[in-house]
PDB file of C-alpha atoms in Angstrom:
ATOM      1  CA  LYS O  14       0.009  -0.121  -0.053  1.00  0.00           C
ATOM      2  CA  ALA O  15       1.274   3.219  -0.955  1.00  0.00           C
ATOM      3  CA  SER O  16       1.655   5.957   1.501  1.00  0.00           C
ATOM      4  CA  SER O  17      -0.757   8.564   1.569  1.00  0.00           C
ATOM      5  CA  LYS O  18       1.842  11.195   3.059  1.00  0.00           C
ATOM      6  CA  GLN O  19       2.171  14.602   1.251  1.00  0.00           C
ATOM      7  CA  PRO O  20       5.332  16.628   1.272  1.00  0.00           C
ATOM      8  CA  LEU O  21       4.808  19.341   3.526  1.00  0.00           C
ATOM      9  CA  PRO O  22       3.852  22.913   1.797  1.00  0.00           C
ATOM     10  CA  GLN O  23       7.168  24.882   2.007  1.00  0.00           C
ATOM     11  CA  ASP O  24       5.577  27.823   3.999  1.00  0.00           C
ATOM     12  CA  LEU O  25       4.593  25.404   6.699  1.00  0.00           C
ATOM     13  CA  CYS O  26       8.158  24.281   6.797  1.00  0.00           C
ATOM     14  CA  ASP O  27       9.502  27.749   7.169  1.00  0.00           C
ATOM     15  CA  LEU O  28       7.214  28.682  10.040  1.00  0.00           C
ATOM     16  CA  TRP O  29       8.112  25.802  11.797  1.00  0.00           C
ATOM     17  CA  ASP O  30      11.809  26.828  11.482  1.00  0.00           C
ATOM     18  CA  PHE O  31      11.176  30.095  12.355  1.00  0.00           C
ATOM     19  CA  ALA O  32       9.052  29.662  15.297  1.00  0.00           C
ATOM     20  CA  SER O  33      11.467  26.966  16.550  1.00  0.00           C
ATOM     21  CA  GLU O  34      14.491  29.264  16.354  1.00  0.00           C
ATOM     22  CA  ARG O  35      12.450  31.942  18.186  1.00  0.00           C
ATOM     23  CA  SER O  36      11.441  29.986  20.866  1.00  0.00           C
ATOM     24  CA  LEU O  37      14.516  27.953  21.722  1.00  0.00           C
ATOM     25  CA  ALA O  38      15.481  30.431  24.594  1.00  0.00           C
ATOM     26  CA  TYR O  39      11.905  29.592  26.425  1.00  0.00           C
ATOM     27  CA  PRO O  40      11.234  25.867  27.182  1.00  0.00           C
ATOM     28  CA  ALA O  41       7.571  26.552  27.754  1.00  0.00           C
ATOM     29  CA  MET O  42       7.122  28.418  24.407  1.00  0.00           C
ATOM     30  CA  SER O  43       9.173  25.915  22.681  1.00  0.00           C
ATOM     31  CA  GLN O  44       7.037  22.910  24.166  1.00  0.00           C
ATOM     32  CA  TRP O  45       4.016  25.306  23.188  1.00  0.00           C
ATOM     33  CA  VAL O  46       5.258  25.497  19.359  1.00  0.00           C
ATOM     34  CA  HIS O  47       6.134  21.988  18.660  1.00  0.00           C
ATOM     35  CA  MET O  48       2.627  21.092  20.365  1.00  0.00           C
ATOM     36  CA  LYS O  49       0.762  23.304  17.933  1.00  0.00           C
ATOM     37  CA  LEU O  50       2.937  22.976  14.738  1.00  0.00           C
ATOM     38  CA  GLY O  51       3.045  19.526  15.414  1.00  0.00           C
ATOM     39  CA  ASN O  52      -0.725  19.142  15.175  1.00  0.00           C
ATOM     40  CA  LEU O  53      -0.608  21.037  11.656  1.00  0.00           C
ATOM     41  CA  LYS O  54       2.220  18.866  10.416  1.00  0.00           C
ATOM     42  CA  ARG O  55       0.675  15.946  11.063  1.00  0.00           C
ATOM     43  CA  SER O  56      -2.460  17.051   9.435  1.00  0.00           C
ATOM     44  CA  ALA O  57      -0.467  18.148   6.370  1.00  0.00           C
ATOM     45  CA  GLU O  58       1.165  14.721   6.336  1.00  0.00           C
ATOM     46  CA  GLY O  59      -2.217  12.645   6.167  1.00  0.00           C
ATOM     47  CA  PRO O  60      -3.949   9.913   8.143  1.00  0.00           C
ATOM     48  CA  ASP O  61      -1.158   7.514   7.744  1.00  0.00           C
ATOM     49  CA  SER O  62       1.181   9.783  10.303  1.00  0.00           C
ATOM     50  CA  PRO O  63       2.100   8.175  13.407  1.00  0.00           C
ATOM     51  CA  LYS O  64       0.022   9.032  16.517  1.00  0.00           C
ATOM     52  CA  LEU O  65       2.084  11.127  19.168  1.00  0.00           C
ATOM     53  CA  PRO O  66       1.535  11.463  22.527  1.00  0.00           C
ATOM     54  CA  ALA O  67      -1.213  13.908  23.895  1.00  0.00           C
ATOM     55  CA  PRO O  68      -0.127  17.280  24.364  1.00  0.00           C
ATOM     56  CA  VAL O  69      -0.143  18.994  27.993  1.00  0.00           C
ATOM     57  CA  ASN O  70      -2.658  20.877  29.153  1.00  0.00           C
ATOM     58  CA  ASP O  71      -2.913  24.393  28.041  1.00  0.00           C
ATOM     59  CA  ASP O  72      -3.167  25.605  31.429  1.00  0.00           C
ATOM     60  CA  ASP O  73      -0.060  23.719  32.281  1.00  0.00           C
ATOM     61  CA  LEU O  74       1.788  25.852  29.600  1.00  0.00           C
ATOM     62  CA  VAL O  75       0.437  29.022  30.870  1.00  0.00           C
ATOM     63  CA  ARG O  76       1.680  28.226  34.302  1.00  0.00           C
ATOM     64  CA  GLN O  77       5.147  27.760  32.796  1.00  0.00           C
ATOM     65  CA  VAL O  78       5.314  30.696  30.775  1.00  0.00           C
ATOM     66  CA  GLU O  79       3.907  32.876  33.808  1.00  0.00           C
ATOM     67  CA  ASP O  80       6.913  30.824  35.803  1.00  0.00           C
ATOM     68  CA  GLU O  81       9.609  32.158  32.935  1.00  0.00           C
ATOM     69  CA  VAL O  82       8.377  35.318  33.025  1.00  0.00           C
ATOM     70  CA  ASP O  83       8.484  35.873  36.460  1.00  0.00           C
ATOM     71  CA  SER O  84      11.910  34.311  36.386  1.00  0.00           C
ATOM     72  CA  LEU O  85      12.844  36.817  33.478  1.00  0.00           C
ATOM     73  CA  ILE O  86      11.566  39.650  35.763  1.00  0.00           C
ATOM     74  CA  SER O  87      13.520  38.747  39.169  1.00  0.00           C
ATOM     75  CA  ARG O  88      16.470  39.015  37.292  1.00  0.00           C
ATOM     76  CA  GLY O  89      15.676  42.526  35.816  1.00  0.00           C
ATOM     77  CA  ARG O  90      15.336  41.386  32.152  1.00  0.00           C
ATOM     78  CA  LEU O  91      12.185  42.948  31.565  1.00  0.00           C
ATOM     79  CA  GLU O  92      12.198  43.558  28.185  1.00  0.00           C
ATOM     80  CA  GLU O  93      12.636  39.996  27.445  1.00  0.00           C
ATOM     81  CA  ALA O  94       9.966  38.935  30.038  1.00  0.00           C
ATOM     82  CA  LEU O  95       7.222  41.349  28.026  1.00  0.00           C
ATOM     83  CA  ALA O  96       8.522  40.074  24.397  1.00  0.00           C
ATOM     84  CA  LEU O  97       8.016  36.411  25.936  1.00  0.00           C
ATOM     85  CA  ALA O  98       4.530  37.132  27.388  1.00  0.00           C
ATOM     86  CA  ASP O  99       3.873  38.890  23.847  1.00  0.00           C
ATOM     87  CA  ASP O 100       4.568  35.765  21.958  1.00  0.00           C
ATOM     88  CA  ALA O 101       2.940  33.257  24.232  1.00  0.00           C
ATOM     89  CA  PHE O 102      -0.372  34.870  25.147  1.00  0.00           C
ATOM     90  CA  VAL O 103      -2.492  35.251  22.113  1.00  0.00           C
ATOM     91  CA  GLY O 104      -4.404  38.116  23.353  1.00  0.00           C
ATOM     92  CA  GLY O 105      -1.235  39.946  24.653  1.00  0.00           C
ATOM     93  CA  PRO O 106       0.272  39.715  28.397  1.00  0.00           C
ATOM     94  CA  PRO O 107      -2.534  39.615  30.868  1.00  0.00           C
ATOM     95  CA  ASP O 108      -2.868  42.789  32.955  1.00  0.00           C
ATOM     96  CA  SER O 109      -1.279  40.892  35.944  1.00  0.00           C
ATOM     97  CA  LEU O 110       2.135  40.744  34.398  1.00  0.00           C
ATOM     98  CA  LEU O 111       1.955  44.259  32.917  1.00  0.00           C
ATOM     99  CA  VAL O 112       1.402  45.533  36.228  1.00  0.00           C
ATOM    100  CA  GLN O 113       4.372  43.617  37.372  1.00  0.00           C
ATOM    101  CA  ILE O 114       6.498  44.933  34.927  1.00  0.00           C
ATOM    102  CA  ALA O 115       5.703  48.244  35.203  1.00  0.00           C
ATOM    103  CA  GLU O 116       5.874  48.380  38.731  1.00  0.00           C
ATOM    104  CA  HIS O 117       9.452  46.983  38.547  1.00  0.00           C
ATOM    105  CA  PRO O 118      12.167  49.702  39.822  1.00  0.00           C
ATOM    106  CA  LEU O 119      14.217  48.867  36.598  1.00  0.00           C
ATOM    107  CA  ALA O 120      11.110  49.738  34.229  1.00  0.00           C
ATOM    108  CA  SER O 121      11.094  53.296  34.603  1.00  0.00           C
ATOM    109  CA  LYS O 122      14.765  53.146  32.729  1.00  0.00           C
ATOM    110  CA  GLY O 123      13.654  51.835  29.709  1.00  0.00           C
ATOM    111  CA  ALA O 124      15.483  52.156  26.494  1.00  0.00           C
ATOM    112  CA  SER O 125      17.107  55.488  25.768  1.00  0.00           C
ATOM    113  CA  GLY O 126      14.662  57.994  24.562  1.00  0.00           C
ATOM    114  CA  GLY O 127      17.138  60.974  23.916  1.00  0.00           C
ATOM    115  CA  ALA O 128      17.225  64.188  26.006  1.00  0.00           C
ATOM    116  CA  ALA O 129      13.960  64.170  28.074  1.00  0.00           C
ATOM    117  CA  SER O 130      13.141  65.051  31.695  1.00  0.00           C
ATOM    118  CA  ASP O 131      10.966  63.815  34.451  1.00  0.00           C
ATOM    119  CA  ILE O 132       7.759  65.771  35.341  1.00  0.00           C
ATOM    120  CA  MET O 133      10.248  67.834  37.886  1.00  0.00           C
ATOM    121  CA  GLY O 134      12.340  68.788  35.395  1.00  0.00           C
ATOM    122  CA  GLN O 135      15.257  66.487  36.237  1.00  0.00           C
ATOM    123  CA  PRO O 136      17.344  64.356  33.553  1.00  0.00           C
ATOM    124  CA  SER O 137      15.579  61.351  32.433  1.00  0.00           C
ATOM    125  CA  GLU O 138      17.138  58.221  30.624  1.00  0.00           C
ATOM    126  CA  SER O 139      14.251  57.602  28.544  1.00  0.00           C
ATOM    127  CA  LEU O 140      11.159  59.582  27.121  1.00  0.00           C
ATOM    128  CA  PHE O 141       8.759  56.581  26.972  1.00  0.00           C
ATOM    129  CA  SER O 142       9.956  54.027  29.609  1.00  0.00           C
ATOM    130  CA  LEU O 143       9.121  50.528  29.478  1.00  0.00           C
ATOM    131  CA  SER O 144       6.897  51.242  32.633  1.00  0.00           C
ATOM    132  CA  TRP O 145       5.044  53.650  30.408  1.00  0.00           C
ATOM    133  CA  ARG O 146       4.592  51.323  27.867  1.00  0.00           C
ATOM    134  CA  CYS O 147       3.116  48.514  29.936  1.00  0.00           C
ATOM    135  CA  CYS O 148       0.651  51.043  31.499  1.00  0.00           C
ATOM    136  CA  VAL O 149      -1.075  52.222  28.320  1.00  0.00           C
ATOM    137  CA  ARG O 150      -1.377  48.490  27.177  1.00  0.00           C
ATOM    138  CA  LEU O 151      -3.456  47.714  30.532  1.00  0.00           C
ATOM    139  CA  ARG O 152      -7.232  46.759  29.461  1.00  0.00           C
ATOM    140  CA  ASP O 153      -8.530  47.502  32.942  1.00  0.00           C
ATOM    141  CA  LYS O 154      -8.411  51.354  32.885  1.00  0.00           C
ATOM    142  CA  GLN O 155      -9.099  51.861  36.441  1.00  0.00           C
ATOM    143  CA  LEU O 156      -6.192  49.746  37.320  1.00  0.00           C
ATOM    144  CA  ALA O 157      -4.184  51.710  34.794  1.00  0.00           C
ATOM    145  CA  ALA O 158      -4.932  55.035  36.240  1.00  0.00           C
ATOM    146  CA  ARG O 159      -3.924  53.885  39.788  1.00  0.00           C
ATOM    147  CA  VAL O 160      -0.441  52.178  38.234  1.00  0.00           C
ATOM    148  CA  VAL O 161       0.154  55.586  36.180  1.00  0.00           C
ATOM    149  CA  LEU O 162      -0.576  57.758  39.411  1.00  0.00           C
ATOM    150  CA  THR O 163       2.167  55.689  41.098  1.00  0.00           C
ATOM    151  CA  GLN O 164       4.506  55.304  38.533  1.00  0.00           C
ATOM    152  CA  MET O 165       4.277  58.416  36.327  1.00  0.00           C
ATOM    153  CA  HIS O 166       6.860  60.352  38.786  1.00  0.00           C
ATOM    154  CA  SER O 167       9.790  58.668  37.117  1.00  0.00           C
ATOM    155  CA  TRP O 168       8.540  59.135  33.903  1.00  0.00           C
ATOM    156  CA  SER O 169       9.748  62.135  31.623  1.00  0.00           C
ATOM    157  CA  LEU O 170       7.127  64.999  31.684  1.00  0.00           C
ATOM    158  CA  GLU O 171       5.886  64.218  27.878  1.00  0.00           C
ATOM    159  CA  ALA O 172       5.047  60.734  28.838  1.00  0.00           C
ATOM    160  CA  ALA O 173       3.250  61.522  32.109  1.00  0.00           C
ATOM    161  CA  ARG O 174       0.872  64.054  30.498  1.00  0.00           C
ATOM    162  CA  ASP O 175       0.491  61.353  27.694  1.00  0.00           C
ATOM    163  CA  ALA O 176      -0.801  58.597  30.028  1.00  0.00           C
ATOM    164  CA  VAL O 177      -2.729  61.062  32.479  1.00  0.00           C
ATOM    165  CA  ASP O 178      -4.529  62.375  29.048  1.00  0.00           C
ATOM    166  CA  ARG O 179      -5.440  58.591  28.253  1.00  0.00           C
ATOM    167  CA  CYS O 180      -6.666  58.168  31.642  1.00  0.00           C
ATOM    168  CA  CYS O 181      -9.177  61.008  31.065  1.00  0.00           C
ATOM    169  CA  CYS O 182     -10.439  59.565  28.076  1.00  0.00           C
ATOM    170  CA  HIS O 183     -10.926  56.397  29.131  1.00  0.00           C
ATOM    171  CA  LEU O 184     -12.377  57.021  32.980  1.00  0.00           C
ATOM    172  CA  ALA O 185     -16.165  58.150  33.578  1.00  0.00           C
ATOM    173  CA  THR O 186     -16.294  61.459  35.258  1.00  0.00           C
ATOM    174  CA  SER O 187     -18.163  59.276  37.960  1.00  0.00           C
ATOM    175  CA  ASP O 188     -15.472  57.467  38.535  1.00  0.00           C
ATOM    176  CA  PRO O 189     -13.850  57.620  41.852  1.00  0.00           C
ATOM    177  CA  ALA O 190     -10.090  57.683  40.331  1.00  0.00           C
ATOM    178  CA  ARG O 191     -11.027  60.547  37.723  1.00  0.00           C
ATOM    179  CA  ALA O 192     -10.890  63.350  40.390  1.00  0.00           C
ATOM    180  CA  GLU O 193      -7.293  62.739  41.083  1.00  0.00           C
ATOM    181  CA  VAL O 194      -6.290  62.222  37.314  1.00  0.00           C
ATOM    182  CA  ASP O 195      -7.998  65.182  36.619  1.00  0.00           C
ATOM    183  CA  GLN O 196      -6.035  67.144  39.362  1.00  0.00           C
ATOM    184  CA  TRP O 197      -2.835  66.025  37.982  1.00  0.00           C
ATOM    185  CA  ARG O 198      -3.772  66.506  34.521  1.00  0.00           C
ATOM    186  CA  GLY O 199      -4.009  70.255  35.620  1.00  0.00           C
ATOM    187  CA  ARG O 200      -0.636  70.107  37.570  1.00  0.00           C
ATOM    188  CA  LEU O 201       1.176  68.631  34.584  1.00  0.00           C
ATOM    189  CA  GLU O 202      -0.012  71.361  32.429  1.00  0.00           C
ATOM    190  CA  ARG O 203       0.766  73.926  34.673  1.00  0.00           C
ATOM    191  CA  LEU O 204       4.469  72.556  35.237  1.00  0.00           C
ATOM    192  CA  SER O 205       4.832  71.991  31.524  1.00  0.00           C
ATOM    193  CA  ARG O 206       3.892  75.788  31.167  1.00  0.00           C
ATOM    194  CA  VAL O 207       6.453  76.939  33.728  1.00  0.00           C
ATOM    195  CA  LEU O 208       9.313  74.844  32.241  1.00  0.00           C
ATOM    196  CA  ALA O 209       8.593  76.053  28.410  1.00  0.00           C
ATOM    197  CA  ALA O 210       9.206  79.630  30.290  1.00  0.00           C
ATOM    198  CA  VAL O 211      12.311  78.826  31.748  1.00  0.00           C
ATOM    199  CA  PRO O 212      15.388  79.787  29.569  1.00  0.00           C
ATOM    200  CA  SER O 213      17.185  76.710  28.373  1.00  0.00           C
TER     201      SER O 213
END
């Protein structure tokens, strides 16, 4: 009996190679990639392909990814932690992980964004830090407002004003956090005008 296996399409082979290479550094991600692409590969090969052991439960993989993200965060490798979470979770990192990264002491450093100053006019290493980037991605806007109000003091003035403006757009006027956000919006606007008037 002739085998009914068909050669794998080149685009599937390319996808397999790319995904496998990207996930090598993260065991949980690598396991997920091989589980998902393995199913696709077996479907493409036809009904005579050998049966492989059942994949582990997705909840187990989620826990493994979260453990690896926690490990990266604890070692200060925040950009890697965020990249892994972006790759692993279809809808992006859950709010709990975004908050964990945003509140890390190193998150306000971020990548160099050129000359910038924090909200008190002191030199800042980054115009839009990793902490800011995580805050603006939070789905729970009340949670986002809380984190913004606690973290913005280490951000550039531009980043702080942007985040507070976003909070004002998303929070209802009846929201308990809105009053404090509005107060900070006014303060930052006045501070911006004062700094703009100071000769450089």
